XYZ file of C-alpha atoms in Angstrom:
592
model
C 1.895 19.570 -2.430
C 2.552 16.967 -5.046
C 5.093 14.414 -6.077
C 5.999 12.932 -9.432
C 6.848 9.313 -10.055
C 8.153 8.968 -13.601
C 9.230 12.372 -14.791
C 12.820 12.723 -16.038
C 12.639 16.481 -15.622
C 12.178 16.034 -11.940
C 14.232 12.876 -11.560
C 17.121 12.027 -9.326
C 19.475 14.599 -10.843
C 17.091 17.409 -10.037
C 16.079 16.236 -6.597
C 17.814 19.141 -4.920
C 15.784 21.630 -6.956
C 12.409 20.007 -6.393
C 12.027 21.426 -2.935
C 11.416 24.861 -4.424
C 9.528 23.779 -7.551
C 5.804 24.235 -7.980
C 3.340 21.903 -9.647
C 2.808 24.528 -12.350
C 6.529 24.390 -13.206
C 6.462 20.592 -13.392
C 3.471 20.657 -15.755
C 5.202 23.249 -17.937
C 8.287 21.035 -18.127
C 6.182 18.036 -19.117
C 4.429 20.079 -21.779
C 7.752 21.167 -23.298
C 8.861 17.541 -23.675
C 6.407 17.001 -26.506
C 4.250 13.928 -27.173
C 5.042 10.826 -25.165
C 3.441 7.432 -24.706
C 4.968 6.966 -21.269
C 2.453 7.341 -18.483
C 3.215 10.102 -16.015
C 1.893 9.972 -12.470
C 1.795 13.042 -10.266
C 0.766 12.495 -6.682
C -0.789 15.449 -4.911
C -2.021 16.235 -1.440
C -4.890 18.554 -0.505
C -4.298 22.325 -0.806
C -2.269 24.233 1.773
C -5.489 25.575 3.274
C -7.206 22.176 3.297
C -8.590 22.806 6.776
C -10.195 26.100 5.823
C -13.704 26.862 4.614
C -12.362 27.997 1.246
C -11.486 24.470 0.173
C -15.080 23.328 0.584
C -15.473 24.628 -2.978
C -12.163 24.052 -4.640
C -12.144 21.732 -7.608
C -15.239 22.595 -9.567
C -18.197 20.495 -10.601
C -17.242 18.028 -13.322
C -20.718 16.623 -14.005
C -19.066 13.262 -14.525
C -16.517 14.596 -17.031
C -12.789 14.047 -16.936
C -11.750 17.567 -16.058
C -8.519 18.924 -17.480
C -8.134 22.017 -15.318
C -6.373 22.213 -11.986
C -7.275 24.784 -9.313
C -4.770 27.498 -8.520
C -4.333 26.263 -4.951
C -2.915 23.019 -6.361
C -0.950 24.596 -9.216
C 1.034 26.765 -6.813
C 1.716 24.014 -4.293
C 5.252 22.733 -3.775
C 6.364 19.514 -5.428
C 7.791 16.969 -3.027
C 9.953 14.220 -4.559
C 9.085 10.771 -3.296
C 10.681 7.440 -4.159
C 7.750 5.839 -5.941
C 9.585 2.946 -7.496
C 8.669 3.488 -11.136
C 12.167 4.094 -12.448
C 13.832 1.691 -14.837
C 15.397 -1.453 -13.501
C 18.884 -0.115 -14.168
C 18.239 2.678 -11.700
C 17.697 0.101 -8.982
C 21.374 -0.688 -9.032
C 22.461 2.908 -8.518
C 23.045 4.454 -5.102
C 20.608 7.080 -3.826
C 21.328 10.750 -4.546
C 23.957 12.377 -2.414
C 22.597 13.898 0.762
C 24.009 16.388 3.198
C 26.100 14.872 5.928
C 24.121 14.146 9.040
C 25.049 12.577 12.302
C 23.900 8.987 12.086
C 23.927 6.125 14.512
C 26.646 3.659 13.551
C 25.112 0.217 13.244
C 27.113 -3.012 13.383
C 28.014 -4.384 9.977
C 26.108 -7.492 8.978
C 27.875 -10.781 8.328
C 26.624 -12.412 5.119
C 27.198 -16.122 4.522
C 26.280 -18.513 1.701
C 23.538 -20.796 3.010
C 19.767 -21.030 2.975
C 17.612 -19.258 5.521
C 16.532 -21.009 8.728
C 13.454 -19.072 9.944
C 12.012 -19.619 13.400
C 8.442 -18.371 12.900
C 5.401 -20.235 14.142
C 3.315 -22.068 11.574
C -0.041 -20.599 10.562
C -2.900 -22.397 12.340
C -5.608 -19.833 13.305
C -9.211 -20.295 12.222
C -11.581 -17.434 11.425
C -14.751 -17.630 13.549
C -15.984 -14.247 12.294
C -16.145 -15.428 8.679
C -17.893 -18.596 9.806
C -20.446 -16.410 11.582
C -20.976 -14.333 8.421
C -21.505 -17.525 6.429
C -24.184 -18.661 8.856
C -26.006 -15.317 8.560
C -26.299 -15.642 4.751
C -26.197 -11.878 4.297
C -27.410 -10.310 1.066
C -25.186 -7.883 -0.890
C -26.846 -4.965 0.906
C -26.245 -6.611 4.270
C -22.573 -7.093 3.408
C -22.189 -3.490 2.206
C -23.790 -2.250 5.418
C -21.124 -3.996 7.456
C -18.987 -1.014 6.423
C -21.532 1.762 5.878
C -23.373 0.675 8.995
C -26.066 2.541 10.878
C -23.512 4.361 13.024
C -21.594 5.597 9.974
C -24.768 6.675 8.164
C -26.018 8.598 11.209
C -22.586 10.170 11.665
C -22.559 11.474 8.074
C -26.141 12.729 8.448
C -25.279 14.634 11.634
C -22.080 16.176 10.255
C -23.785 17.179 7.008
C -26.680 18.810 8.856
C -24.217 20.568 11.173
C -22.229 21.934 8.226
C -25.405 23.140 6.485
C -26.549 24.809 9.718
C -23.172 26.584 9.954
C -23.910 27.920 6.460
C -27.376 29.087 7.608
C -29.163 26.349 5.671
C -31.794 24.119 7.272
C -31.010 20.962 5.306
C -32.866 18.379 7.389
C -31.057 15.414 5.836
C -32.317 11.972 6.873
C -30.679 8.559 6.733
C -33.202 7.525 4.084
C -32.194 10.409 1.811
C -28.494 9.750 2.355
C -28.963 6.157 1.218
C -30.649 7.468 -1.934
C -27.608 9.655 -2.570
C -25.288 6.679 -2.010
C -27.413 4.606 -4.375
C -27.073 7.201 -7.139
C -23.311 7.437 -6.613
C -23.009 3.649 -6.829
C -25.217 3.540 -9.921
C -23.044 6.178 -11.633
C -20.224 3.630 -11.639
C -21.902 1.563 -14.347
C -24.391 4.079 -15.817
C -22.919 7.512 -16.440
C -24.021 10.559 -18.393
C -21.979 13.575 -19.545
C -24.066 15.634 -17.104
C -25.518 14.075 -14.000
C -28.736 16.106 -14.320
C -29.595 13.982 -17.341
C -30.736 11.276 -14.917
C -33.793 13.436 -14.187
C -34.463 14.792 -17.686
C -37.766 13.796 -19.252
C -36.129 13.058 -22.611
C -36.662 9.419 -23.549
C -32.981 8.939 -24.390
C -31.710 9.822 -20.914
C -34.472 9.705 -18.291
C -33.731 7.145 -15.588
C -36.876 6.110 -13.720
C -35.059 4.526 -10.801
C -33.152 7.720 -9.988
C -35.955 10.152 -10.778
C -38.441 8.254 -8.611
C -36.052 7.961 -5.685
C -35.216 11.618 -5.040
C -35.832 14.974 -6.675
C -32.992 16.464 -8.679
C -32.681 19.716 -6.730
C -32.820 17.840 -3.440
C -29.979 15.570 -4.547
C -27.895 18.550 -5.660
C -28.481 20.322 -2.352
C -27.548 17.294 -0.243
C -24.501 16.497 -2.358
C -23.218 20.067 -2.125
C -23.338 19.997 1.697
C -22.043 16.454 2.204
C -19.579 16.703 5.089
C -17.631 14.422 7.429
C -16.070 16.579 10.140
C -16.759 19.645 12.253
C -14.932 22.584 10.676
C -14.446 24.113 14.121
C -12.422 21.150 15.375
C -10.074 20.385 12.485
C -6.437 19.444 13.016
C -4.542 21.980 10.917
C -1.508 19.692 10.710
C -3.603 17.027 8.949
C -4.267 17.732 5.273
C -7.067 15.143 5.304
C -8.709 16.453 8.477
C -12.035 16.990 6.697
C -12.325 13.288 5.944
C -10.282 11.914 8.851
C -13.327 10.749 10.885
C -14.560 8.809 7.850
C -11.103 7.267 7.323
C -10.998 6.163 10.964
C -14.483 4.634 10.790
C -13.813 2.844 7.511
C -10.493 1.450 8.722
C -12.197 0.205 11.874
C -14.970 -1.532 9.908
C -12.611 -2.898 7.254
C -10.382 -4.468 9.907
C -13.306 -5.724 11.979
C -14.750 -7.778 9.121
C -11.520 -8.632 7.273
C -10.874 -12.314 6.536
C -8.173 -13.620 8.846
C -5.496 -14.785 6.404
C -1.791 -15.461 6.483
C -0.792 -13.565 3.329
C -1.205 -9.819 2.832
C -0.034 -7.351 0.227
C 1.037 -3.737 0.774
C 1.397 -1.078 -1.893
C 0.296 2.219 -3.411
C -3.070 3.010 -4.912
C -4.230 6.196 -6.613
C -7.445 8.114 -6.122
C -7.649 10.220 -9.269
C -8.182 13.960 -8.872
C -10.229 15.858 -11.441
C -9.797 19.555 -10.750
C -11.846 21.798 -13.035
C -10.919 25.328 -12.034
C -7.836 27.353 -12.808
C -6.316 28.771 -15.955
C -3.780 26.000 -16.553
C -4.669 22.805 -18.371
C -2.821 19.538 -18.032
C -0.375 18.911 -20.907
C -2.282 17.692 -23.938
C -1.409 14.384 -25.552
C 0.247 12.921 -22.478
C -1.064 9.851 -20.651
C -1.118 11.425 -17.213
C -2.827 10.616 -13.945
C -3.167 13.258 -11.279
C -4.417 12.173 -7.906
C -3.979 11.337 -4.255
C -1.653 8.519 -3.276
C -3.214 5.984 -0.931
C -1.115 3.550 1.100
C -3.052 0.267 1.086
C -2.789 -3.046 2.888
C -4.894 -5.817 1.360
C -5.364 -9.551 1.457
C -3.921 -11.527 -1.441
C -7.393 -11.521 -3.062
C -7.781 -7.752 -2.881
C -9.820 -7.086 0.288
C -8.747 -3.666 1.597
C -7.813 -4.098 5.263
C -6.178 -0.727 5.985
C -5.573 2.486 4.064
C -4.037 5.888 4.682
C -3.822 8.805 2.216
C -0.270 9.996 1.717
C 0.612 13.540 2.724
C 4.260 13.381 1.700
C 7.408 13.437 3.763
C 6.819 17.019 4.879
C 3.675 16.044 6.794
C 4.347 12.409 7.700
C 7.383 11.736 9.844
C 9.135 8.418 9.369
C 10.306 6.480 12.388
C 12.677 3.664 13.416
C 15.214 4.898 10.878
C 12.971 3.841 7.986
C 11.858 5.880 5.012
C 8.229 6.923 4.571
C 7.187 3.749 2.746
C 8.745 1.483 5.359
C 7.039 3.426 8.141
C 3.663 2.882 6.464
C 4.314 -0.873 6.316
C 4.983 -0.889 10.067
C 1.727 1.012 10.693
C -0.171 -1.555 8.644
C 1.431 -4.387 10.619
C 0.474 -2.665 13.883
C -3.131 -2.506 12.644
C -3.053 -6.214 11.756
C -1.686 -7.164 15.145
C -4.657 -5.566 16.881
C -6.422 -8.835 16.002
C -3.615 -10.831 17.583
C 0.137 -11.246 17.254
C 0.003 -13.929 14.579
C 2.704 -14.911 12.042
C 1.312 -12.840 9.176
C 3.252 -12.773 5.911
C 3.437 -9.371 4.176
C 4.482 -8.886 0.542
C 5.551 -5.553 -0.970
C 7.733 -4.203 -3.761
C 11.032 -2.334 -3.918
C 9.446 0.975 -2.911
C 9.215 -0.306 0.661
C 11.726 -3.129 1.088
C 14.961 -2.788 3.023
C 16.989 -5.125 5.203
C 16.261 -2.844 8.162
C 12.503 -3.179 7.598
C 12.853 -6.972 7.436
C 14.688 -6.894 10.745
C 11.993 -4.776 12.424
C 9.186 -7.017 11.170
C 11.065 -10.128 12.270
C 11.255 -8.756 15.812
C 7.489 -8.204 15.670
C 6.990 -11.842 14.702
C 5.834 -10.968 11.175
C 7.091 -12.604 7.982
C 7.916 -10.398 5.015
C 9.103 -10.786 1.429
C 9.737 -8.149 -1.217
C 11.883 -7.007 -4.097
C 14.654 -4.671 -2.974
C 16.995 -2.080 -4.447
C 20.685 -2.891 -4.237
C 21.582 0.100 -2.076
C 19.120 -1.139 0.561
C 20.709 -4.587 0.908
C 23.325 -3.287 3.367
C 26.287 -4.370 1.248
C 25.213 -7.942 0.715
C 28.061 -9.401 -1.431
C 26.146 -10.943 -4.325
C 27.316 -11.537 -7.877
C 27.493 -8.437 -10.026
C 24.301 -7.956 -12.096
C 26.319 -7.645 -15.311
C 27.993 -10.963 -14.601
C 24.672 -12.612 -13.761
C 23.127 -11.377 -17.011
C 25.765 -13.305 -18.958
C 24.639 -16.533 -17.311
C 21.602 -18.514 -18.431
C 18.120 -17.508 -17.306
C 17.202 -18.895 -13.925
C 20.678 -18.405 -12.461
C 20.771 -16.885 -8.994
C 23.014 -16.000 -6.100
C 22.067 -15.548 -2.463
C 23.436 -14.754 0.988
C 21.980 -14.835 4.496
C 22.579 -12.480 7.396
C 23.919 -14.884 9.992
C 22.582 -13.057 13.045
C 19.012 -12.238 11.960
C 18.222 -14.870 9.324
C 17.451 -12.417 6.517
C 18.119 -13.644 2.994
C 18.865 -11.586 -0.115
C 18.621 -13.361 -3.459
C 19.613 -12.013 -6.879
C 17.802 -13.892 -9.644
C 18.247 -13.605 -13.403
C 15.056 -13.841 -15.421
C 14.192 -11.371 -18.192
C 16.149 -8.930 -16.018
C 18.053 -9.148 -12.760
C 15.809 -8.969 -9.697
C 16.780 -8.648 -6.035
C 14.431 -10.237 -3.496
C 14.710 -10.067 0.272
C 12.873 -12.139 2.875
C 12.969 -12.972 6.558
C 10.799 -16.089 6.213
C 11.211 -17.879 2.859
C 14.418 -19.289 1.442
C 15.778 -20.791 -1.746
C 14.636 -24.373 -1.369
C 12.810 -25.965 -2.955
C 14.035 -24.692 -6.330
C 11.437 -25.463 -8.986
C 11.278 -25.278 -12.754
C 8.893 -22.759 -14.270
C 7.974 -22.016 -17.867
C 8.875 -18.531 -19.121
C 8.527 -16.998 -22.559
C 11.725 -16.351 -24.486
C 11.438 -13.253 -26.649
C 14.438 -14.105 -28.827
C 13.575 -17.716 -29.556
C 9.820 -17.005 -29.408
C 9.336 -20.170 -27.399
C 8.725 -21.085 -23.783
C 11.728 -22.296 -21.835
C 12.150 -23.941 -18.442
C 14.063 -21.862 -15.888
C 14.948 -22.477 -12.254
C 12.960 -20.441 -9.749
C 13.822 -20.168 -6.036
C 11.019 -20.697 -3.540
C 10.888 -17.087 -2.319
C 10.524 -15.815 -5.915
C 7.658 -18.199 -6.615
C 5.766 -17.277 -3.449
C 6.320 -13.561 -4.030
C 4.889 -13.708 -7.549
C 1.826 -15.591 -6.305
C 0.936 -13.366 -3.350
C 2.079 -9.808 -4.073
C -0.807 -8.740 -6.325
C -3.489 -7.950 -3.737
C -3.376 -4.162 -4.152
C -3.423 -4.487 -7.949
C -6.501 -6.717 -7.766
C -8.252 -4.158 -5.589
C -7.299 -1.348 -7.996
C -8.628 -3.375 -10.906
C -11.973 -3.956 -9.181
C -12.340 -0.294 -8.228
C -11.403 0.954 -11.699
C -14.056 -1.164 -13.433
C -17.114 0.635 -12.081
C -15.815 3.531 -9.991
C -18.123 6.353 -8.946
C -18.311 8.938 -11.747
C -20.208 11.741 -9.995
C -17.963 14.304 -8.338
C -18.717 17.605 -6.693
C -17.021 20.905 -5.982
C -15.130 19.822 -2.888
C -11.508 18.764 -3.274
C -12.227 15.502 -1.454
C -15.294 14.469 -3.485
C -13.269 12.003 -5.583
C -11.829 10.550 -2.377
C -15.353 9.885 -1.080
C -16.097 7.983 -4.276
C -12.926 5.969 -3.711
C -14.066 5.015 -0.198
C -17.488 3.909 -1.482
C -15.855 1.826 -4.216
C -13.460 0.261 -1.695
C -16.363 -0.657 0.599
C -18.218 -2.273 -2.317
C -15.079 -4.185 -3.291
C -14.710 -5.468 0.270
C -18.379 -6.437 0.480
C -18.062 -8.342 -2.791
C -14.940 -10.122 -1.535
C -16.887 -11.265 1.535
C -19.733 -12.357 -0.747
C -17.324 -14.556 -2.710
C -16.105 -16.156 0.518
C -19.506 -16.619 2.159
C -21.698 -17.550 -0.837
C -20.172 -20.466 -2.672
C -23.424 -21.589 -4.307
C -24.969 -18.277 -5.401
C -22.060 -16.025 -6.317
C -22.582 -12.987 -8.523
C -19.960 -10.903 -10.290
C -18.947 -7.419 -9.172
C -21.251 -5.629 -11.609
C -24.330 -7.597 -10.541
C -23.353 -7.014 -6.913
C -23.174 -3.223 -7.401
C -26.424 -3.201 -9.353
C -28.202 -5.020 -6.564
C -26.999 -2.583 -3.881
C -27.868 0.453 -6.022
C -31.344 -0.840 -6.883
C -32.217 -1.752 -3.304
C -31.021 1.604 -1.964
C -32.963 3.551 -4.586
C -36.140 1.466 -4.452
C -36.258 0.984 -0.676
C -35.518 4.609 0.212
C -37.486 6.346 -2.545
C -39.400 9.548 -1.832
C -43.021 8.413 -1.468
C -44.380 11.809 -0.460
C -46.575 12.292 -3.529
C -49.191 10.081 -5.175
C -47.634 10.610 -8.596
C -44.314 9.278 -7.413
C -46.028 6.301 -5.813
C -47.687 5.273 -9.075
C -44.460 5.642 -11.055
C -42.687 3.650 -8.349
C -44.955 0.678 -9.053
C -44.191 0.874 -12.765
C -40.438 0.743 -12.198
C -40.461 -1.977 -9.571
C -38.072 -4.752 -10.605
C -40.239 -7.531 -9.264
C -39.753 -9.878 -12.198
C -36.146 -9.196 -13.199
C -34.882 -12.341 -11.369
C -31.812 -10.420 -10.211
C -30.759 -10.085 -6.599
C -33.986 -10.929 -4.758
C -33.248 -12.155 -1.235
C -35.640 -13.283 1.467
C -34.813 -11.777 4.871
C -36.349 -11.784 8.330
C -38.351 -8.773 9.550
C -39.205 -7.952 13.160
C -42.701 -6.646 12.459
C -45.181 -9.008 10.841
C -46.821 -7.773 7.640
C -49.147 -9.266 5.077
C -47.733 -11.438 2.316
C -47.929 -9.684 -1.051
C -49.143 -12.920 -2.665
C -51.417 -14.786 -0.231
C -52.129 -11.779 2.055
C -51.683 -13.716 5.300
C -49.311 -12.570 8.048
C -45.580 -13.200 7.535
C -42.326 -12.314 9.261
C -40.186 -12.514 6.094
C -39.875 -10.124 3.168
C -38.050 -9.624 -0.116
C -35.207 -7.238 0.587
C -35.167 -5.793 -2.927
C -38.922 -5.407 -3.434
C -39.505 -4.404 0.199
C -42.636 -6.551 0.249
C -43.660 -9.099 2.833
C -43.499 -12.561 1.240
C -43.661 -16.065 2.697
C -40.808 -18.404 1.872
C -43.345 -20.708 0.209
C -44.733 -17.794 -1.853
C -41.360 -16.275 -2.715
C -40.800 -18.003 -6.066
C -44.353 -17.606 -7.322
C -44.415 -13.908 -6.385
C -41.380 -13.176 -8.589
C -42.568 -15.080 -11.679
C -45.019 -13.552 -14.136
């Protein structure tokens, strides 16, 4: 199953035909259009037989390449149209496509009046004792990453992988130490990538990577990676297309929410986990900027910490509730997850894909603030000035009305284009002046900006910030399973969250995202290296990054060992070097 977001061939006019269209037909139509600089996005879900053994080897092994082939199971899947919100602004002012008549509950018509909103929410006062506790622990980057990939999660993956290998009559014998080596290589591939992943182990001087080669043997890595598994195939929910990774999703969501910063402002939106299928006879249309992948519903903080996520399975497999569309239902699920930490006056920001007056009403009853851009046909006939009339007025002009019974405001504001914004918590006042660029005059002009517009622009970008962080150094190694790219996405999201916590907890010794990833990768590969042979042990000493002055942290250890410098007993060690070192010897030990 798939859905397209910016394809005129499968746009609103053809929505009635899309139910019977296949992905192959959509790709053919895109190919016939000829060259285009417009980016196309096609959202897909796992194959129809995603819960079967066949899909364990579905997409081919890319060896880190950007594959251009799509497997037949995906090519012949049905295309499901979804309102993804990437149409032109003019389309926002058009009514939705005509639907078959259905019996609907008649709701009372809203009374809109011209005044500012008068919200009755509590003010935000909660403190965050969990973050204060993390600050006191002074966790290293590895310690922060292991808040999410904790011991329970590692052991769970080890057990499920060994179970799956046993079901295939293979005695894998995977250990937690080896799994951490595999994770370290996947993390390292985000900033060091080769056309073929086996080049990490080649003896050629232009490609050999000592850190990887000394950590785990090539064939052992390939064997473990090919059997990596996250669920028991005998107990899969056939109605869930993501059943094979559902236990991992549940664990990650639990850990993400457990350690999330307690903040007032959150952002909700769509993210994409790119899919790189390599099998099948059909290539993606050449010359077109196209992304093919899984849609992920994401709720983040305003800084980009991922609090909650859920892969989209389309409207055929996810039932909406409360009279909302699919996007609105996902927002409500995110709010329910937030309120597990307490029914606090959170403020959620989202775009026109999700916003409706009905959603604002539901969130208001839950005690949650919300603000978002909205399409005109979702404003429930709010009588605002016509967009064409507003465009003739000077920039910064606006009109607004409030639902008298539920205190929901809809504002239409003229900037470079006409924008509709809806909120149940923020009003017009105070109106401030802001500097905007004028394309005609090629100067910056002062325009009036209502309060809800200003706050929306400041707080809505959390999902985009997370996407930006993930895209910088995302895992490049992918395997033959259809969900291998999704696993890389989860690892990248966990690293992003760990780095966000590092920025909050370590004001004096902050490192950037690249240095943070490098530290985690190096520690995992050096600390969990295969020391079974003398040759590997000697090479291990040569590659030890004792003097690189990057990411060395002193941590407490339960068992006393000898200090690597003065050789007396100590209960502290360097986490990266995995050597016992006194605090007084720490600096001298790491300087040549």
